[in-house]
């Protein structure tokens, strides 16, 4: 049997405004079965880096999700014994202004030229022993191609093609 955590899509620590916001992170709609060794260290470290190092006076946009390979049938029992599908991969994509302090109320990211924005993506297998966030780096465009989703539609393609880990402190 594999060991799984209830992997939060939005971490409890990101919702520290009040008790109600934190309680909402424990809804089952915010959880998936996440490999224990992924969730407890490298994934948690990526979430902490976003909170501690990437937050800015502008908005840091974060999209987190789980991905199932087409036809995937692997599941694990939940606390009631019902089968819960296990994701094959997790992803996170980020975008913000480069300087972190230029946006004004009402501005939209699409209003900024590409040289004032930066983005990065991450793609990781839902398994243990797969390294750290630096080894999961992808461009937002690559994560779009892997998932079939479009993220940040108003952001220029040149920004979504970036995957400069060093500019994010990785």
Coordinates of N, CA, C and O in Angstrom, one line a residue:
X1 N 0.8 -1.2 0.0 CA 0.0 0.0 0.0 C 0.9 1.2 0.0 O 1.9 1.3 0.7
X2 N 0.5 2.2 -0.8 CA 1.2 3.5 -0.8 C 0.7 4.4 0.3 O -0.4 4.3 0.8
X3 N 1.6 5.3 0.7 CA 1.2 6.2 1.8 C 0.9 7.6 1.1 O 1.7 8.1 0.4
X4 N -0.3 8.0 1.4 CA -0.8 9.3 0.8 C -1.2 10.2 1.9 O -1.8 9.8 3.0
X5 N -1.0 11.5 1.7 CA -1.5 12.6 2.5 C -2.7 13.2 1.8 O -2.9 12.9 0.6
X6 N -3.5 13.9 2.5 CA -4.5 14.7 1.8 C -3.8 16.0 1.3 O -3.6 17.0 2.1
X7 N -3.4 15.9 0.1 CA -2.6 17.0 -0.5 C -3.5 18.2 -0.8 O -4.4 18.1 -1.6
X8 N -3.3 19.3 -0.1 CA -4.0 20.5 -0.3 C -3.6 21.2 -1.6 O -2.4 21.4 -1.8
X9 N -4.5 21.7 -2.4 CA -4.2 22.4 -3.6 C -3.8 23.8 -3.2 O -2.8 24.4 -3.7
X10 N -4.6 24.5 -2.3 CA -4.1 25.7 -1.7 C -3.8 25.4 -0.3 O -4.6 24.9 0.5
X11 N -2.5 25.7 0.1 CA -2.1 25.3 1.4 C -2.7 26.1 2.5 O -3.0 27.3 2.3
X12 N -3.0 25.5 3.6 CA -3.5 26.2 4.8 C -2.7 27.4 5.2 O -3.3 28.5 5.5
X13 N -1.4 27.4 5.1 CA -0.6 28.5 5.5 C -0.8 29.7 4.5 O -0.5 30.8 4.9
X14 N -1.3 29.5 3.3 CA -1.6 30.6 2.4 C -2.9 31.3 2.7 O -3.2 32.4 2.1
X15 N -3.7 30.8 3.6 CA -5.0 31.4 4.0 C -5.0 31.8 5.4 O -5.9 31.5 6.1
X16 N -4.0 32.6 5.8 CA -3.9 32.9 7.2 C -4.6 34.2 7.6 O -4.5 34.6 8.7
X17 N -5.5 34.7 6.8 CA -6.3 35.9 7.1 C -7.2 35.7 8.3 O -7.3 36.6 9.1
X18 N -7.9 34.6 8.4 CA -8.8 34.3 9.5 C -9.1 32.8 9.6 O -8.8 32.1 8.7
X19 N -9.7 32.4 10.7 CA -10.0 31.0 10.9 C -10.9 30.4 9.8 O -10.8 29.3 9.4
X20 N -11.9 31.2 9.3 CA -12.8 30.7 8.3 C -12.0 30.4 7.0 O -12.2 29.4 6.4
X21 N -11.1 31.3 6.6 CA -10.3 31.1 5.4 C -9.5 29.8 5.6 O -9.4 29.0 4.6
X22 N -8.9 29.6 6.7 CA -8.1 28.4 6.9 C -8.9 27.2 6.9 O -8.6 26.2 6.3
X23 N -10.1 27.2 7.6 CA -11.0 26.1 7.6 C -11.4 25.6 6.2 O -11.5 24.4 5.9
X24 N -11.5 26.6 5.3 CA -11.9 26.2 3.9 C -10.9 25.4 3.2 O -11.2 24.7 2.2
X25 N -9.6 25.5 3.6 CA -8.6 24.7 3.0 C -8.8 23.2 3.3 O -8.2 22.3 2.6
X26 N -9.6 22.8 4.2 CA -9.8 21.4 4.6 C -11.0 20.8 3.9 O -11.4 19.7 4.2
X27 N -11.7 21.5 3.0 CA -12.7 21.0 2.2 C -12.1 19.9 1.3 O -11.0 20.0 0.8
X28 N -12.8 18.8 1.2 CA -12.3 17.7 0.3 C -12.1 18.2 -1.1 O -11.3 17.6 -1.9
X29 N -12.8 19.2 -1.6 CA -12.7 19.7 -2.9 C -11.3 20.4 -3.1 O -10.9 20.7 -4.2
X30 N -10.6 20.6 -2.0 CA -9.2 21.2 -2.1 C -8.1 20.2 -1.8 O -7.0 20.5 -1.6
X31 N -8.5 18.9 -1.8 CA -7.5 17.9 -1.5 C -7.5 16.8 -2.6 O -8.6 16.5 -3.2
X32 N -6.4 16.2 -2.7 CA -6.2 15.0 -3.5 C -5.2 14.0 -2.8 O -4.4 14.5 -2.0
X33 N -5.2 12.7 -3.1 CA -4.2 11.9 -2.5 C -2.9 12.2 -3.1 O -2.6 12.0 -4.3
X34 N -2.0 12.7 -2.2 CA -0.7 13.1 -2.7 C 0.4 12.2 -1.9 O 0.3 12.0 -0.7
X35 N 1.3 11.7 -2.7 CA 2.4 10.9 -2.1 C 2.9 11.6 -0.9 O 3.3 12.8 -1.0
X36 N 3.0 10.9 0.2 CA 3.5 11.4 1.5 C 4.8 12.1 1.3 O 5.0 13.2 1.8
X37 N 5.8 11.4 0.7 CA 7.2 12.0 0.6 C 7.2 13.2 -0.3 O 8.1 14.0 -0.2
X38 N 6.3 13.3 -1.3 CA 6.3 14.5 -2.1 C 5.7 15.6 -1.3 O 6.2 16.7 -1.2
X39 N 4.6 15.4 -0.6 CA 3.8 16.4 0.1 C 4.6 17.0 1.2 O 4.7 18.2 1.5
X40 N 5.3 16.1 2.0 CA 5.9 16.5 3.3 C 7.2 17.4 3.1 O 7.5 18.1 4.0
X41 N 7.9 17.2 2.0 CA 9.1 18.0 1.9 C 9.2 18.8 0.6 O 8.9 20.0 0.6
X42 N 9.4 18.2 -0.6 CA 9.7 19.1 -1.7 C 8.5 20.0 -2.1 O 8.7 21.1 -2.4
X43 N 7.3 19.4 -2.1 CA 6.1 20.2 -2.5 C 5.9 21.3 -1.4 O 5.6 22.5 -1.8
X44 N 6.0 20.9 -0.2 CA 5.8 21.9 0.9 C 6.9 23.0 0.8 O 6.6 24.2 1.1
X45 N 8.1 22.6 0.5 CA 9.2 23.6 0.3 C 8.9 24.6 -0.8 O 9.2 25.8 -0.7
X46 N 8.3 24.1 -1.9 CA 7.9 25.0 -3.0 C 6.9 26.0 -2.6 O 6.9 27.2 -2.8
X47 N 5.9 25.5 -1.8 CA 4.8 26.4 -1.3 C 5.4 27.4 -0.4 O 5.0 28.6 -0.4
X48 N 6.3 27.0 0.5 CA 6.9 27.9 1.4 C 7.8 29.0 0.7 O 7.7 30.2 1.0
X49 N 8.5 28.6 -0.4 CA 9.3 29.5 -1.1 C 8.4 30.6 -1.8 O 8.7 31.8 -1.8
X50 N 7.2 30.1 -2.3 CA 6.3 31.1 -2.8 C 5.8 32.1 -1.8 O 5.7 33.3 -2.1
X51 N 5.5 31.6 -0.6 CA 5.0 32.5 0.5 C 6.2 33.5 1.0 O 6.0 34.6 1.2
X52 N 7.3 32.9 1.2 CA 8.4 33.6 1.8 C 9.2 34.5 0.8 O 9.8 35.5 1.2
X53 N 9.4 34.1 -0.4 CA 10.3 34.7 -1.3 C 9.7 35.4 -2.6 O 10.2 36.2 -3.2
X54 N 8.5 34.9 -3.0 CA 7.9 35.4 -4.2 C 6.8 36.3 -4.0 O 6.4 37.0 -5.0
X55 N 6.2 36.4 -2.8 CA 5.1 37.3 -2.5 C 5.7 38.7 -2.8 O 6.9 39.0 -2.6
X56 N 4.8 39.6 -3.2 CA 5.3 41.0 -3.5 C 4.1 41.9 -3.2 O 3.0 41.5 -3.0
X57 N 4.4 43.2 -3.3 CA 3.3 44.2 -3.1 C 2.3 44.1 -4.3 O 1.1 44.5 -4.1
X58 N 2.8 43.7 -5.4 CA 1.8 43.4 -6.5 C 1.2 42.0 -6.2 O 1.6 41.4 -5.2
X59 N 0.4 41.5 -7.1 CA -0.3 40.2 -6.9 C 0.6 39.2 -7.5 O 1.1 39.3 -8.6
X60 N 0.8 38.1 -6.8 CA 1.5 36.9 -7.3 C 0.3 36.0 -7.7 O -0.4 35.5 -6.8
X61 N 0.2 35.7 -8.9 CA -0.8 34.8 -9.4 C -0.3 33.3 -9.4 O 0.8 33.1 -9.9
X62 N -1.1 32.4 -8.7 CA -0.7 31.0 -8.6 C -1.8 30.2 -9.0 O -2.9 30.3 -8.5
X63 N -1.5 29.2 -9.9 CA -2.5 28.2 -10.2 C -1.9 26.8 -9.9 O -0.8 26.5 -10.3
X64 N -2.6 26.1 -9.1 CA -2.2 24.7 -8.7 C -3.2 23.7 -9.1 O -4.4 24.0 -9.1
X65 N -2.7 22.6 -9.5 CA -3.7 21.5 -9.9 C -3.1 20.2 -10.0 O -1.9 20.0 -9.8
X66 N -3.9 19.2 -10.1 CA -3.6 17.8 -10.3 C -3.9 17.4 -11.7 O -4.8 17.9 -12.3
X67 N -3.2 16.4 -12.2 CA -3.4 15.9 -13.5 C -3.5 14.3 -13.5 O -2.6 13.7 -12.9
X68 N -4.5 13.8 -14.2 CA -4.6 12.4 -14.3 C -4.3 12.0 -15.8 O -4.8 12.6 -16.7
X69 N -3.4 11.0 -16.0 CA -3.2 10.5 -17.3 C -4.5 10.0 -17.9 O -5.3 9.4 -17.2
X70 N -4.7 10.2 -19.2 CA -6.0 9.6 -19.8 C -6.1 8.1 -19.5 O -5.1 7.4 -19.7
X71 N -7.2 7.7 -19.0 CA -7.4 6.3 -18.8 C -6.9 5.8 -17.4 O -7.0 4.7 -17.1
X72 N -6.3 6.7 -16.6 CA -5.7 6.3 -15.3 C -6.9 5.8 -14.4 O -7.9 6.4 -14.3
X73 N -6.6 4.7 -13.8 CA -7.6 4.1 -12.9 C -7.1 3.9 -11.5 O -7.9 3.4 -10.7
X74 N -5.9 4.2 -11.2 CA -5.4 4.0 -9.9 C -6.1 4.8 -8.8 O -6.3 6.0 -9.0
X75 N -6.5 4.2 -7.8 CA -7.3 4.9 -6.7 C -6.8 4.3 -5.4 O -6.2 3.2 -5.3
X76 N -7.2 5.0 -4.3 CA -6.9 4.6 -2.9 C -8.1 4.9 -2.1 O -8.9 5.8 -2.4
X77 N -8.4 4.0 -1.1 CA -9.6 4.3 -0.3 C -9.5 5.5 0.6 O -8.4 5.8 1.1
X78 N -10.6 6.3 0.6 CA -10.6 7.4 1.5 C -11.0 6.9 2.9 O -11.1 5.7 3.2
X79 N -11.3 7.9 3.9 CA -11.5 7.5 5.2 C -12.9 6.7 5.4 O -13.1 6.0 6.4
X80 N -13.7 6.8 4.4 CA -15.0 6.0 4.4 C -14.9 4.7 3.6 O -15.9 4.0 3.4
X81 N -13.7 4.4 3.1 CA -13.5 3.2 2.3 C -13.9 3.4 0.8 O -13.8 2.4 0.1
X82 N -14.3 4.6 0.4 CA -14.6 4.8 -1.0 C -13.4 5.1 -1.8 O -12.4 5.7 -1.3
X83 N -13.3 4.6 -3.0 CA -12.1 4.8 -3.9 C -12.0 6.2 -4.3 O -12.9 6.8 -4.8
X84 N -10.8 6.7 -4.1 CA -10.5 8.1 -4.5 C -9.4 8.1 -5.5 O -8.3 7.6 -5.3
X85 N -9.6 8.6 -6.7 CA -8.6 8.6 -7.8 C -7.4 9.3 -7.4 O -7.4 10.4 -6.8
X86 N -6.2 8.7 -7.7 CA -4.9 9.3 -7.4 C -4.3 10.0 -8.6 O -4.2 9.4 -9.7
X87 N -4.0 11.3 -8.5 CA -3.4 12.0 -9.6 C -2.1 11.4 -10.0 O -1.3 10.9 -9.1
X88 N -1.7 11.5 -11.3 CA -0.4 11.1 -11.8 C 0.6 12.2 -11.6 O 1.8 11.9 -11.4
X89 N 0.2 13.4 -11.7 CA 1.1 14.6 -11.6 C 0.4 15.7 -10.9 O -0.8 15.8 -10.8
X90 N 1.3 16.7 -10.4 CA 0.8 17.9 -9.9 C 1.6 19.1 -10.7 O 2.7 18.9 -11.2
X91 N 0.9 20.2 -10.7 CA 1.5 21.4 -11.4 C 1.3 22.6 -10.6 O 0.3 22.7 -9.8
X92 N 2.1 23.6 -10.7 CA 1.9 24.9 -10.3 C 2.5 25.9 -11.3 O 3.5 25.6 -11.9
X93 N 1.8 27.0 -11.6 CA 2.3 28.0 -12.5 C 2.1 29.3 -11.8 O 1.2 29.6 -11.0
X94 N 3.1 30.2 -12.0 CA 3.2 31.5 -11.3 C 3.4 32.6 -12.3 O 4.1 32.4 -13.3
X95 N 2.8 33.8 -12.1 CA 3.2 35.0 -12.9 C 3.0 36.2 -11.9 O 2.2 36.2 -11.0
X96 N 3.9 37.2 -12.2 CA 3.9 38.4 -11.4 C 4.7 39.4 -12.2 O 5.4 39.1 -13.2
X97 N 4.7 40.7 -11.7 CA 5.6 41.7 -12.3 C 7.0 41.4 -11.9 O 7.2 40.8 -10.8
X98 N 8.0 41.8 -12.7 CA 9.4 41.6 -12.4 C 9.8 42.3 -11.1 O 10.4 41.8 -10.2
X99 N 9.4 43.6 -11.0 CA 9.8 44.4 -9.9 C 8.9 44.2 -8.6 O 9.4 44.4 -7.5
X100 N 7.7 43.7 -8.8 CA 6.9 43.4 -7.7 C 6.2 44.6 -7.0 O 5.6 44.4 -6.0
X101 N 6.3 45.8 -7.7 CA 5.7 46.9 -7.0 C 5.2 48.0 -8.0 O 5.1 49.1 -7.6
X102 N 4.9 47.6 -9.2 CA 4.5 48.6 -10.2 C 3.0 48.6 -10.6 O 2.5 49.6 -11.1
X103 N 2.3 47.6 -10.2 CA 0.9 47.5 -10.5 C 0.1 48.5 -9.7 O 0.3 48.8 -8.5
X104 N -1.0 49.1 -10.4 CA -1.9 50.0 -9.7 C -3.3 49.4 -9.7 O -3.5 48.5 -10.5
X105 N -4.1 49.8 -8.8 CA -5.5 49.3 -8.7 C -6.1 49.3 -10.1 O -6.1 50.4 -10.7
X106 N -6.7 48.2 -10.5 CA -7.4 48.2 -11.8 C -6.6 47.7 -12.9 O -7.1 47.4 -14.0
X107 N -5.3 47.7 -12.8 CA -4.4 47.2 -13.8 C -4.6 45.8 -14.1 O -4.9 45.0 -13.2
X108 N -4.4 45.3 -15.3 CA -4.5 43.9 -15.7 C -3.1 43.5 -16.2 O -2.4 44.3 -16.8
X109 N -2.8 42.3 -15.9 CA -1.4 41.8 -16.3 C -1.2 42.0 -17.8 O -0.1 42.3 -18.2
X110 N -2.3 41.8 -18.6 CA -2.1 41.9 -20.0 C -1.8 43.4 -20.5 O -1.5 43.6 -21.6
X111 N -1.9 44.3 -19.6 CA -1.6 45.7 -19.9 C -0.1 46.0 -19.8 O 0.4 47.0 -20.3
X112 N 0.7 45.0 -19.3 CA 2.1 45.2 -19.1 C 2.9 44.6 -20.2 O 2.6 43.5 -20.7
X113 N 4.0 45.3 -20.7 CA 4.8 44.7 -21.7 C 5.5 43.4 -21.1 O 5.7 43.3 -19.9
X114 N 6.0 42.5 -22.0 CA 6.6 41.3 -21.6 C 7.8 41.5 -20.7 O 8.0 40.7 -19.8
X115 N 8.6 42.6 -20.9 CA 9.8 42.8 -20.1 C 9.5 43.2 -18.7 O 10.4 43.3 -17.8
X116 N 8.2 43.4 -18.3 CA 7.8 43.8 -17.0 C 7.2 42.6 -16.2 O 6.8 42.8 -15.1
X117 N 7.0 41.5 -16.9 CA 6.4 40.3 -16.3 C 7.4 39.1 -16.2 O 8.3 39.0 -17.1
X118 N 7.1 38.2 -15.3 CA 7.9 37.0 -15.3 C 7.0 35.8 -14.9 O 6.0 36.0 -14.1
X119 N 7.3 34.6 -15.3 CA 6.5 33.5 -15.0 C 7.4 32.3 -14.9 O 8.6 32.3 -15.3
X120 N 6.8 31.2 -14.3 CA 7.5 30.0 -14.1 C 6.5 28.9 -13.9 O 5.4 29.2 -13.3
X121 N 6.8 27.7 -14.3 CA 5.9 26.6 -14.0 C 6.6 25.4 -13.4 O 7.9 25.3 -13.5
X122 N 5.9 24.5 -12.8 CA 6.4 23.3 -12.2 C 5.5 22.1 -12.5 O 4.3 22.2 -12.6
X123 N 6.1 21.0 -12.8 CA 5.4 19.7 -13.2 C 6.1 18.6 -12.5 O 7.3 18.4 -12.6
X124 N 5.4 17.8 -11.6 CA 6.1 16.8 -10.9 C 5.2 15.5 -10.8 O 4.0 15.7 -10.6
X125 N 5.8 14.4 -10.9 CA 5.1 13.1 -10.7 C 4.6 13.0 -9.3 O 5.4 13.4 -8.3
X126 N 3.5 12.4 -9.1 CA 2.9 12.1 -7.7 C 3.6 10.9 -7.2 O 3.0 9.8 -7.2
X127 N 4.9 11.0 -6.8 CA 5.7 9.9 -6.4 C 6.7 10.4 -5.4 O 6.7 11.6 -5.1
X128 N 7.5 9.5 -4.8 CA 8.5 10.0 -3.9 C 9.9 9.9 -4.6 O 10.1 9.3 -5.6
X129 N 10.8 10.7 -4.0 CA 12.2 10.6 -4.5 C 12.5 11.3 -5.8 O 13.4 10.9 -6.5
X130 N 11.7 12.3 -6.2 CA 11.8 12.9 -7.5 C 12.5 14.2 -7.5 O 12.4 15.0 -8.4
X131 N 13.3 14.5 -6.5 CA 14.1 15.7 -6.4 C 13.4 16.9 -5.8 O 12.5 16.7 -5.0
X132 N 13.8 18.1 -6.2 CA 13.3 19.3 -5.6 C 12.7 20.2 -6.7 O 12.8 19.8 -7.9
X133 N 12.1 21.3 -6.3 CA 11.4 22.1 -7.3 C 12.2 22.5 -8.5 O 11.7 22.6 -9.6
X134 N 13.5 22.7 -8.2 CA 14.4 23.2 -9.3 C 14.4 22.2 -10.5 O 14.4 22.5 -11.6
X135 N 14.3 20.9 -10.1 CA 14.3 19.8 -11.2 C 12.9 19.7 -11.8 O 12.8 19.0 -12.8
X136 N 11.9 20.3 -11.3 CA 10.5 20.3 -11.9 C 10.2 21.4 -12.8 O 9.1 21.5 -13.3
X137 N 11.1 22.4 -13.0 CA 10.8 23.6 -13.7 C 10.4 23.4 -15.1 O 11.1 22.6 -15.8
X138 N 9.3 24.0 -15.5 CA 8.9 24.0 -16.9 C 8.4 25.5 -17.1 O 8.2 26.2 -16.2
X139 N 8.2 25.8 -18.4 CA 7.6 27.1 -18.7 C 6.1 26.9 -18.5 O 5.6 25.8 -18.5
X140 N 5.4 28.0 -18.3 CA 3.9 28.0 -18.2 C 3.4 27.4 -19.5 O 2.5 26.6 -19.5
X141 N 4.0 27.7 -20.7 CA 3.5 27.2 -21.9 C 3.7 25.6 -22.0 O 2.8 24.9 -22.5
X142 N 4.8 25.1 -21.4 CA 4.9 23.7 -21.4 C 3.9 23.0 -20.5 O 3.3 22.0 -20.8
X143 N 3.5 23.6 -19.3 CA 2.5 23.1 -18.5 C 1.2 23.2 -19.2 O 0.3 22.2 -19.1
X144 N 0.9 24.2 -19.9 CA -0.3 24.3 -20.7 C -0.4 23.2 -21.7 O -1.5 22.5 -21.8
X145 N 0.7 22.9 -22.4 CA 0.7 21.7 -23.3 C 0.5 20.4 -22.7 O -0.2 19.5 -23.2
X146 N 1.1 20.2 -21.5 CA 0.9 18.9 -20.8 C -0.5 18.7 -20.3 O -1.0 17.6 -20.2
X147 N -1.2 19.8 -19.8 CA -2.5 19.7 -19.2 C -3.6 19.9 -20.1 O -4.8 19.5 -19.9
X148 N -3.4 20.7 -21.2 CA -4.5 21.1 -22.1 C -5.2 22.3 -21.6 O -6.2 22.7 -22.2
X149 N -4.8 22.9 -20.5 CA -5.4 24.2 -20.0 C -4.6 25.4 -20.5 O -3.4 25.3 -20.8
X150 N -5.3 26.5 -20.5 CA -4.6 27.8 -20.8 C -4.6 28.6 -19.6 O -5.7 28.9 -19.0
X151 N -3.4 29.0 -19.2 CA -3.3 29.9 -18.0 C -2.9 31.3 -18.4 O -2.2 31.5 -19.4
X152 N -3.4 32.2 -17.6 CA -3.0 33.6 -17.8 C -3.2 34.1 -19.3 O -2.3 34.5 -19.9
X153 N -4.4 34.0 -19.8 CA -4.6 34.2 -21.3 C -4.2 35.6 -21.8 O -3.9 35.8 -22.9
X154 N -4.2 36.6 -20.9 CA -3.8 38.0 -21.3 C -2.3 38.2 -21.3 O -1.8 39.2 -21.7
X155 N -1.5 37.3 -20.8 CA -0.1 37.4 -20.6 C 0.6 37.1 -21.9 O 0.2 36.0 -22.6
X156 N 1.5 37.9 -22.4 CA 2.2 37.6 -23.7 C 2.9 36.2 -23.7 O 3.4 35.7 -22.7
X157 N 2.8 35.6 -24.9 CA 3.4 34.3 -25.1 C 4.9 34.2 -24.7 O 5.4 33.2 -24.1
X158 N 5.6 35.3 -24.9 CA 7.0 35.4 -24.6 C 7.2 35.2 -23.1 O 8.2 34.6 -22.6
X159 N 6.3 35.7 -22.3 CA 6.4 35.6 -20.8 C 6.1 34.2 -20.4 O 6.8 33.6 -19.6
X160 N 5.1 33.6 -21.0 CA 4.7 32.2 -20.7 C 5.7 31.2 -21.2 O 5.8 30.1 -20.7
X161 N 6.7 31.6 -22.0 CA 7.7 30.7 -22.5 C 8.9 30.7 -21.6 O 9.8 29.8 -21.7
X162 N 9.0 31.6 -20.6 CA 10.1 31.7 -19.7 C 10.2 30.5 -18.8 O 9.2 29.9 -18.4
X163 N 11.4 30.1 -18.4 CA 11.6 29.1 -17.4 C 13.0 29.3 -16.7 O 13.8 28.4 -16.6
X164 N 13.2 30.6 -16.3 CA 14.5 31.0 -15.7 C 14.4 30.8 -14.2 O 14.0 31.7 -13.5
X165 N 14.8 29.6 -13.8 CA 14.8 29.3 -12.4 C 15.6 30.2 -11.5 O 15.2 30.6 -10.4
X166 N 16.7 30.7 -12.0 CA 17.6 31.6 -11.3 C 16.9 32.9 -10.9 O 17.0 33.5 -9.8
X167 N 16.0 33.4 -11.8 CA 15.3 34.7 -11.5 C 14.3 34.5 -10.4 O 13.8 35.5 -9.9
X168 N 13.9 33.3 -10.1 CA 13.0 33.0 -9.0 C 13.8 32.5 -7.8 O 13.2 32.0 -6.8
X169 N 15.1 32.5 -7.8 CA 15.9 32.1 -6.6 C 16.1 30.6 -6.5 O 16.4 30.2 -5.4
X170 N 15.9 29.9 -7.6 CA 16.1 28.5 -7.5 C 17.4 28.1 -8.1 O 18.0 28.7 -8.9

